[in-house]
Amino acid sequence: MADHYFSESTKLLFKENENRANRLISKSFLILAAIYLIIAICTITEVFAMTFDEGLYFFGGQTLIFVLLSFFIKNKADKSYTKYIAIISLLIAIGAYTTLYSYGVELMFAIPIVLSCRYYSKRVTRNISICTLTIYIIAKLLSSIYGIWDLNMINFTSPTVLNIDPSVDATPYTAIDSAISALSEQDFSQFLYLYNRDNFFYCLDTNIFFLLVIILASFIMTKRMQEMVHTQADISSKKAAVESELKMGTSIQINMLPHNFPTNENVSLFATMTPAKEVGGDFYDFFFIDETHLGVVMADVSGKGVPAALFMVIAKTLIKDHAQLGLSPVDVFNNVNQKLCESEEDDMFVTAWFGNLDTTTGQLDYVNAGHNPPLLCKNGGKFEYLVSTKKRLPLAAMSSLKYTQESISLNAGDQLFLYTDGVTEATNTAYEFYGENRLQQFADANSQNDLHGFLHGLKANIDKFADKCPQADDITMMLVRYNAPKAS
């Protein structure tokens, strides 16, 4: 049935809703068990005018049956089990009606109808209801036509005592004849109730109403569950389509980032980007502006997901296009800021750091637009944060903003580490930040590692610190190592 209504992509959803249906049906049987238990208690305590055996054996037995059914349905997900339960309940009900009518047997007929709800098909529930109702009426009709005894309604009178006159020369045969004669005179009609065509319609009218109510309730429940599952299946399919497109977007975004790292003898560079979602707003970039000048960019767009990724593409393209025109870093950011402010409508902004490195002299001109300060290691010493003298707002925050350019000189072996706030703001289960101090300590302890080892080791250290706490933000890192040009 699941394959008929749902595709492979929604089988997990179907299974989840099937378990919900099992729990609902299980609760229904528990309610029926509670009703029978109350009746049994009232019978035993003589609140109801029934015999002790009726209350203890019949109603107590029915209570046990429904409790077991509840447990079985809840813990057995395979539909084949419910088929067997339905068949057994029908056989018990038919046997009870056509051999010995008992109180409450209609509930046994109701079991297949209730179980049909878990198939999420109005057609299945309708067909099972019609078949069950037909069998019920036939069983009633057979009981009426053939006069099946209802022993629950028997009210036996005082035992019949056979008195044989001892003065009579009684042989065993005459004693038996006397006993038979006495029994034949006993009026069985006062303690034995026999079904007939008159009381058939009365019994059918009163009991069939109860069964029809269950059929109606089951049909409504099936209809609603089917609508719910189809709605969720549709949502699941659309979600799967969106996730597939996002995965494609991830691939596109990653391919947009440069991976042909410079092999220039004067500079070495390596970068990584790990998005928190399928697509993110972080990006890095590097490109040669001319034969001797290398531009490096590290940026972080506000927000997450598709909007941030789209804004990232715009910002990345504008920065690179303006830089390759030969403009200074400060002019690049001033122009890009104006462009972003003109087209930006969703109050998004981007923190960015852009540097222009002269690979022959080691001079680095840079501008920081509200981004995390890089770590700089000079002369083989310790890493220190390269804090700008004047803090500026991110790009696209204010159109009238003017940025400030700064410069430093790199020597052989100097290293520059660029990153986004996903590094320092990574949290663990104790809600602690990885922080700038831990980052600086790691950088100092691993300053002699190769570029790949440094970045991959840092990511592993962040993951160890997070202790399985989910990544909340994109993590993007770049390490630039300057090598002095060879003497001519």
Short mmCIF file of N, CA, C and O in Angstrom, two decimals, residues 1 20 82 91 93-94 104 108 124 159 218 228 237 248 250 253 279 282 443 469:
data_model
loop_
_atom_site.label_atom_id
_atom_site.label_comp_id
_atom_site.label_asym_id
_atom_site.label_seq_id
_atom_site.Cartn_x
_atom_site.Cartn_y
_atom_site.Cartn_z
N MET A 1 0.83 -1.21 0.00
CA MET A 1 0.00 0.00 0.00
C MET A 1 0.87 1.26 0.00
O MET A 1 0.57 2.24 -0.64
N ARG A 20 2.60 6.62 14.00
CA ARG A 20 1.61 7.46 14.68
C ARG A 20 0.23 6.81 14.65
O ARG A 20 -0.51 6.83 15.65
N THR A 82 -1.22 -7.21 11.45
CA THR A 82 -2.58 -6.67 11.65
C THR A 82 -3.59 -7.45 10.82
O THR A 82 -4.74 -7.56 11.21
N LEU A 91 -13.06 -14.35 12.98
CA LEU A 91 -13.42 -15.75 13.25
C LEU A 91 -14.02 -15.91 14.64
O LEU A 91 -15.00 -16.64 14.84
N ALA A 93 -15.57 -13.57 16.34
CA ALA A 93 -16.88 -12.93 16.35
C ALA A 93 -17.93 -13.80 15.66
O ALA A 93 -19.04 -13.99 16.17
N ILE A 94 -17.56 -14.37 14.49
CA ILE A 94 -18.51 -15.23 13.78
C ILE A 94 -18.83 -16.47 14.60
O ILE A 94 -19.99 -16.88 14.72
N GLY A 104 -21.32 -7.96 23.91
CA GLY A 104 -20.22 -7.14 23.43
C GLY A 104 -19.42 -7.72 22.28
O GLY A 104 -18.34 -7.25 21.99
N MET A 108 -15.63 -7.21 18.72
CA MET A 108 -14.74 -8.08 17.96
C MET A 108 -14.89 -7.82 16.46
O MET A 108 -13.92 -7.84 15.71
N VAL A 124 -9.84 0.88 1.27
CA VAL A 124 -9.61 -0.30 2.12
C VAL A 124 -10.56 -0.28 3.31
O VAL A 124 -11.19 -1.30 3.64
N PRO A 159 -33.10 -26.42 41.27
CA PRO A 159 -32.88 -27.74 40.66
C PRO A 159 -34.11 -28.62 40.81
O PRO A 159 -34.82 -28.60 41.80
N SER A 218 -14.12 5.44 12.00
CA SER A 218 -12.92 4.89 11.35
C SER A 218 -12.74 5.48 9.96
O SER A 218 -11.61 5.79 9.55
N MET A 228 -3.53 13.97 5.68
CA MET A 228 -2.35 14.45 6.40
C MET A 228 -1.08 13.87 5.80
O MET A 228 -0.10 14.60 5.56
N SER A 237 8.46 15.93 -0.45
CA SER A 237 9.00 15.90 -1.82
C SER A 237 9.57 17.26 -2.21
O SER A 237 10.64 17.34 -2.81
N MET A 248 23.33 21.28 -4.93
CA MET A 248 23.90 21.74 -6.19
C MET A 248 24.48 23.15 -6.01
O MET A 248 25.55 23.47 -6.55
N THR A 250 25.68 24.31 -3.26
CA THR A 250 26.93 24.15 -2.50
C THR A 250 28.08 23.86 -3.44
O THR A 250 29.17 24.44 -3.33
N GLN A 253 28.90 26.98 -5.36
CA GLN A 253 29.58 27.96 -4.53
C GLN A 253 31.04 27.57 -4.29
O GLN A 253 31.94 28.41 -4.36
N VAL A 279 24.59 26.11 1.77
CA VAL A 279 25.29 27.24 1.19
C VAL A 279 25.49 28.29 2.27
O VAL A 279 24.71 28.38 3.22
N ASP A 282 30.18 33.07 3.77
CA ASP A 282 31.62 33.31 3.82
C ASP A 282 32.24 33.11 2.44
O ASP A 282 31.76 32.31 1.64
N ALA A 443 47.92 28.89 16.90
CA ALA A 443 48.78 29.42 15.84
C ALA A 443 50.24 29.43 16.28
O ALA A 443 51.14 29.05 15.50
N CYS A 469 29.11 19.53 19.33
CA CYS A 469 28.13 20.62 19.26
C CYS A 469 28.04 21.06 17.80
O CYS A 469 29.07 21.25 17.14
#
